[in-house]
Every structure is written in C-alpha cells, then in structure tokens.
Short mmCIF file of C-alpha atoms in Angstrom, two decimals:
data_model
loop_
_atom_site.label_atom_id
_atom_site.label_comp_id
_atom_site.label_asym_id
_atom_site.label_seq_id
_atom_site.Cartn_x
_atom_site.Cartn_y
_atom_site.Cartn_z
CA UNK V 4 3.82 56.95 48.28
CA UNK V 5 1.48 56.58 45.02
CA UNK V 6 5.00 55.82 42.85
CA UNK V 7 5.85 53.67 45.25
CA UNK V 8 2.55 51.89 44.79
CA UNK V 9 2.66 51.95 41.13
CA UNK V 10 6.38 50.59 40.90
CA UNK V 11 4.83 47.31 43.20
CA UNK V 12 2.10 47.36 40.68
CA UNK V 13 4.33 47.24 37.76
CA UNK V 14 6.59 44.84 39.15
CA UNK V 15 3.50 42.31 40.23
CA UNK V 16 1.65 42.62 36.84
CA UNK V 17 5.48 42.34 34.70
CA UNK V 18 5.98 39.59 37.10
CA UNK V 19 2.52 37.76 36.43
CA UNK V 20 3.28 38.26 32.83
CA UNK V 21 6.15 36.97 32.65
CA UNK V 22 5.01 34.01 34.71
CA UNK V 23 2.19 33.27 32.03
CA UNK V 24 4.68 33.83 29.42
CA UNK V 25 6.82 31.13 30.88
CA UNK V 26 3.81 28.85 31.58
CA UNK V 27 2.75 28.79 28.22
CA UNK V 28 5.72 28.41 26.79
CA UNK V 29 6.71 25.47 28.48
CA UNK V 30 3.25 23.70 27.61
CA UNK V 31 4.44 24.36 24.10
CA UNK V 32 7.34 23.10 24.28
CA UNK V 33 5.72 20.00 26.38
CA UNK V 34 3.12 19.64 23.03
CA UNK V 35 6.25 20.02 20.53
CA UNK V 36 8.58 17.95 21.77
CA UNK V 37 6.61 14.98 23.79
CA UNK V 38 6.53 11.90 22.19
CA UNK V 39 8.06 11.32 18.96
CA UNK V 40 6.74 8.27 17.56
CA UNK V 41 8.03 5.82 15.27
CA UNK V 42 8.62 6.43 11.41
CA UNK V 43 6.02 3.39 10.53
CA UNK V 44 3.38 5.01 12.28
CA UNK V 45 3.44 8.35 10.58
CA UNK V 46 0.10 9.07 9.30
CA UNK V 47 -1.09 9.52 5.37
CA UNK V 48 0.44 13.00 3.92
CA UNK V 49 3.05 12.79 5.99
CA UNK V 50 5.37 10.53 3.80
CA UNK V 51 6.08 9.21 0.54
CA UNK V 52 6.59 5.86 -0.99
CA UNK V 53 8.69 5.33 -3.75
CA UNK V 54 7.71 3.17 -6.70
CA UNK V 55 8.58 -0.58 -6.50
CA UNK V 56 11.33 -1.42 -9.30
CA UNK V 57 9.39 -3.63 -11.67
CA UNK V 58 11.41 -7.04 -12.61
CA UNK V 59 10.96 -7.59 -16.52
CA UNK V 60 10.25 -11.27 -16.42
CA UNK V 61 7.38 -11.45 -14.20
CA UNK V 62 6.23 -8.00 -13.74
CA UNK V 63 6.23 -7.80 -10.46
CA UNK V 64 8.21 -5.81 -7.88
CA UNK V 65 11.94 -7.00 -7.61
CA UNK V 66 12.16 -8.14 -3.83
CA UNK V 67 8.41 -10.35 -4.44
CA UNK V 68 8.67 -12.99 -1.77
CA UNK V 69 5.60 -15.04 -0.97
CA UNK V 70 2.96 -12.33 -2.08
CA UNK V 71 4.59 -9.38 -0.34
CA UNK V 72 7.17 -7.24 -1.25
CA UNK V 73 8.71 -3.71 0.06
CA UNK V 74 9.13 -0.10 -1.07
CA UNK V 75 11.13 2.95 0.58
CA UNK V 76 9.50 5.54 2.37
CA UNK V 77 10.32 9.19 2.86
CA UNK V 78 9.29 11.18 5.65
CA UNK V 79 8.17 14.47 4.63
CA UNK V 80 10.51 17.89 5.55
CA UNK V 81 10.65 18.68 8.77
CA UNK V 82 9.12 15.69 10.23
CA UNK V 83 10.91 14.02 13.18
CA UNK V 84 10.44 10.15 13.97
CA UNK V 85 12.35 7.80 15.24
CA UNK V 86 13.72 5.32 13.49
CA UNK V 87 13.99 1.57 13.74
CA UNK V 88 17.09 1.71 15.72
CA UNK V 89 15.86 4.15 18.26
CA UNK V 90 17.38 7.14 17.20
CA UNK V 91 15.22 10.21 16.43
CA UNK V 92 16.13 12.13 13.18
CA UNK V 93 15.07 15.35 11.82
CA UNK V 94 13.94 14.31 7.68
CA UNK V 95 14.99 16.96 4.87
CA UNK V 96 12.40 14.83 2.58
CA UNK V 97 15.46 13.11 0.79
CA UNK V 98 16.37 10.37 3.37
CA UNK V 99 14.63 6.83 3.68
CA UNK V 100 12.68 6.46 7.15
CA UNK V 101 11.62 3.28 6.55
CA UNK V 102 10.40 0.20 4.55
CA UNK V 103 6.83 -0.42 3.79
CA UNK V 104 5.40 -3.90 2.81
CA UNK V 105 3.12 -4.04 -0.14
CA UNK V 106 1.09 -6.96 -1.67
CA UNK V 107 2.67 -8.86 -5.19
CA UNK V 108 1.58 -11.43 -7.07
CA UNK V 109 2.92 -15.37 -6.90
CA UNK V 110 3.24 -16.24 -10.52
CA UNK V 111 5.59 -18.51 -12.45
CA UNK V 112 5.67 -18.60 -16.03
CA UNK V 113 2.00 -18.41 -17.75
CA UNK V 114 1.49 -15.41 -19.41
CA UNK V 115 -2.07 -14.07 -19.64
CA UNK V 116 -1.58 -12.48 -23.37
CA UNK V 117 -0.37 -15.80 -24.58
CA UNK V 118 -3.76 -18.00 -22.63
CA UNK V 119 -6.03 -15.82 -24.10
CA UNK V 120 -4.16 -15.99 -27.65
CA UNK V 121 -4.39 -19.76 -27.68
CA UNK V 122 -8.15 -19.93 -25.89
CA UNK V 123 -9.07 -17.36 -29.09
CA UNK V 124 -7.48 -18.83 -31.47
CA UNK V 125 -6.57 -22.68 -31.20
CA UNK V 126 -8.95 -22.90 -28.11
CA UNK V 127 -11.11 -25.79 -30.06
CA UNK V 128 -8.03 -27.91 -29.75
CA UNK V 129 -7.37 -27.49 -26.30
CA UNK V 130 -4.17 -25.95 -26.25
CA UNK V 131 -5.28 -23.05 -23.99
CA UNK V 132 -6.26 -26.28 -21.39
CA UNK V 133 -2.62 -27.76 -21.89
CA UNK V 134 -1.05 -24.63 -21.95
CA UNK V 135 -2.48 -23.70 -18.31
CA UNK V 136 -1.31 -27.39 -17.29
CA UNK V 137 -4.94 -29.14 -17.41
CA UNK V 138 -4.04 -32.18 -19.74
CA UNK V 139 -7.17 -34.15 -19.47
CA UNK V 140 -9.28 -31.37 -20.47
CA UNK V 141 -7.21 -30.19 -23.09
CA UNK V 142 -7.62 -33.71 -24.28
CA UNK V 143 -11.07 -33.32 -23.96
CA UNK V 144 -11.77 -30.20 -25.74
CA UNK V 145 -9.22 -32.09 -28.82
CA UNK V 146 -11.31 -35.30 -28.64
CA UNK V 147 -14.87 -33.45 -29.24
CA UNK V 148 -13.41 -30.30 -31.19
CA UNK V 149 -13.96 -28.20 -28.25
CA UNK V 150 -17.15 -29.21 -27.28
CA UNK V 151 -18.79 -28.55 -30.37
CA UNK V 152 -17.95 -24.98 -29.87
CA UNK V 153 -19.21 -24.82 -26.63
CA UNK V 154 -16.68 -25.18 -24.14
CA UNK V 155 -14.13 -23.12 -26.85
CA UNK V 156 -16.38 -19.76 -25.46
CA UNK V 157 -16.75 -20.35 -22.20
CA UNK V 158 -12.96 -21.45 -21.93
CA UNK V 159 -12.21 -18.13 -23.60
CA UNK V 160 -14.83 -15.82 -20.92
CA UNK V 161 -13.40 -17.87 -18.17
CA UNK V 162 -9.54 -17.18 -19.38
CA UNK V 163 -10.35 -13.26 -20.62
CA UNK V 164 -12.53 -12.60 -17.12
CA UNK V 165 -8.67 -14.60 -15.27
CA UNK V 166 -11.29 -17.11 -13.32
CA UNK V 167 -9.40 -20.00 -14.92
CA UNK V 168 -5.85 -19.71 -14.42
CA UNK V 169 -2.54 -21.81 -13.73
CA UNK V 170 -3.15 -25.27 -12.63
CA UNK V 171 -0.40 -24.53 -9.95
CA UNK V 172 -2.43 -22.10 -8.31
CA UNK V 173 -0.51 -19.14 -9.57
CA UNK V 174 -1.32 -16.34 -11.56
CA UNK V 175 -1.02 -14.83 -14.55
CA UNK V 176 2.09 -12.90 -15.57
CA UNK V 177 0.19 -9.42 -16.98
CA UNK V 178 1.96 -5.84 -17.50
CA UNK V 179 1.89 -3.94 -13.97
CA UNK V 180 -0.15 -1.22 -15.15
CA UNK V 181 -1.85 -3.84 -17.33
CA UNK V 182 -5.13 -5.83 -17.22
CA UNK V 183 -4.80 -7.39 -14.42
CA UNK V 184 -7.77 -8.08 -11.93
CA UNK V 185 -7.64 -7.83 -8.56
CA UNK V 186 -10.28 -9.62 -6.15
CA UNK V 187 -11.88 -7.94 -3.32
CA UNK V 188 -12.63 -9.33 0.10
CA UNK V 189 -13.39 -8.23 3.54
CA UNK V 190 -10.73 -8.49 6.09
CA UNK V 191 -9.86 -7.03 9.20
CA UNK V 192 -8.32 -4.06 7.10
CA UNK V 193 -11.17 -3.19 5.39
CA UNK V 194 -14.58 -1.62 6.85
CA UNK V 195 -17.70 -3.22 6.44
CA UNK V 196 -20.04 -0.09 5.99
CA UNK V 197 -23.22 -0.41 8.13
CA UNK V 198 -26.79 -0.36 6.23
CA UNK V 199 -28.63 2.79 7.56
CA UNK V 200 -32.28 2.40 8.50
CA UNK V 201 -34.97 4.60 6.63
#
C-alpha cells in the first residue's frame, strides 16, 4: 500500500514537472519567436553601415540626390528581420538587410580651397566676390581696392568661417573628411535638453 502511494506520488510530482517544463518552454519559445520586426527598425549595435563610395568630383557620396543619399546595412550574425519584401531571413553578418538614407551636401562647382585662395590672396580685387558669382561686389571691392583693406578681411573671415558661400545657394565642394562645417539646429530628431532647477 505505501509503494503504491509513492508510485502515485512519483507519477503526480514527474507529471507536474514535466507540465512546468512544458509551460516554460513554450513561453520561451512564445518570447523567441513572436514578432520579428522589420530590418529598418533594428536598433543601434545591432547592424552595420557600410561607408558611402565617395565621387571624386564633388566629394560627396555617389547616389547624392537632393541632400540625401544611401548606404548598405548589415544585420549583425544571427539576427533575424524581415525584410522589405516580407520575407524573414536569418543574417550571417555578410548579407545587405537594407538601405539607410544619410544626409549629403548640394554643391556644384565652387571649391572652398580655391575661395579662400583668391579671398587671401587677390581678395582686394574682388575676385573671391566674382568667383562665388557676386559681380557687383566684386566690382566693388576692384573699384575701392577692397575697401581700403577692409572688406578684403572680413571677405576672407566670412569665406574661411563658409558663412559666405555660392551665390546659387550651394555649398562648397571640401574633402569628405575635410574642413567642412556643419550647422546645427533643433528638429524633431534632436532633443532639446531641459534646464534643471537649483
């Protein structure tokens, strides 16, 4: 009678076991498996962008159309997503997921070396002025020999510090990893940190 009891014992507590075995297993496999999202909306660490190819002319990325331009991503190992056609993949860390859009630059033709070689150097004359496509003050700065000086330096601070560019409203061609500025603002991307109170 007490075997008896014990064998009903065993087989209720293997039996519980086994049920919380199988519970929590398929919760796991629930959490593993649910909800694969997208490629684009993996989070930071969890992919890699290549390097935009740089075009020689205007240093700037190769596929630069109207101030944006895209790079190839790759999904780290092991990470599944799915992909822009709907199918999920499993990533080895060699295959593209998907395309990211960066910012680029709109310029066409003035190069910032050669506006701050003529504001340095001829910039009394004007030529900087005509160079950059501003004919009437180019003919101004000729007419009074650059201002008396004047105008030659703060033609040169305004062309060195790129707050006087292109008259076309584009901007300078300057080496990608070069000396290029790049102006800040708040948009709805960026975060406006709040003042604390002492």
């Amino acid at each position: 009678m007490a075997s008896s009891r014990r064998q009903q014992l065993c087989l209720r507590s293997g039996f519980w076991i086994i049920f919380i075995f199988f519970c929590f297993y398929s919760h796991l496999d629930l959490i593993l498996a649910a909800d694969v999202g997208n490629c684009e909306d993996l989070r930071l660490g969890q992919f890699l962008c290549k390097e935009p190819n740089i075009d020689e002319a205007t240093q700037e990325p190769e596929n630069c159309r109207v101030t944006t331009a895209w790079v190839e991503c790759l999904p780290a190992p092991n990470i599944s997503c799915r992909l822009s056609n709907g199918t999920e993949f499993r990533f080895s860390g060699e295959e593209v997921g998907f395309n990211k859009t960066i910012t680029c630059r709109n310029v066409s033709g003035y190069s910032y070396k050669v506006a701050v070689a003529l504001s340095l150097f001829l910039g009394w004359l004007g030529a900087d002025r005509f160079y950059l496509g501003y004919p009437a003050l180019g003919l101004l700065k000729f007419c009074t020999v650059g201002f008396c000086g004047i105008g030659t330096l703060i033609d040169f601070v305004l062309i060195a510090m790129q707050i006087v560019g292109p008259a076309d409203g584009s901007n300078y061609i300057v080496d990608y990893y070069g000396a290029r500025l790049t102006r800040l603002s708040i948009t709805n991307q960026t975060y406006r940190k709040p003042h604390l109170s002492q």
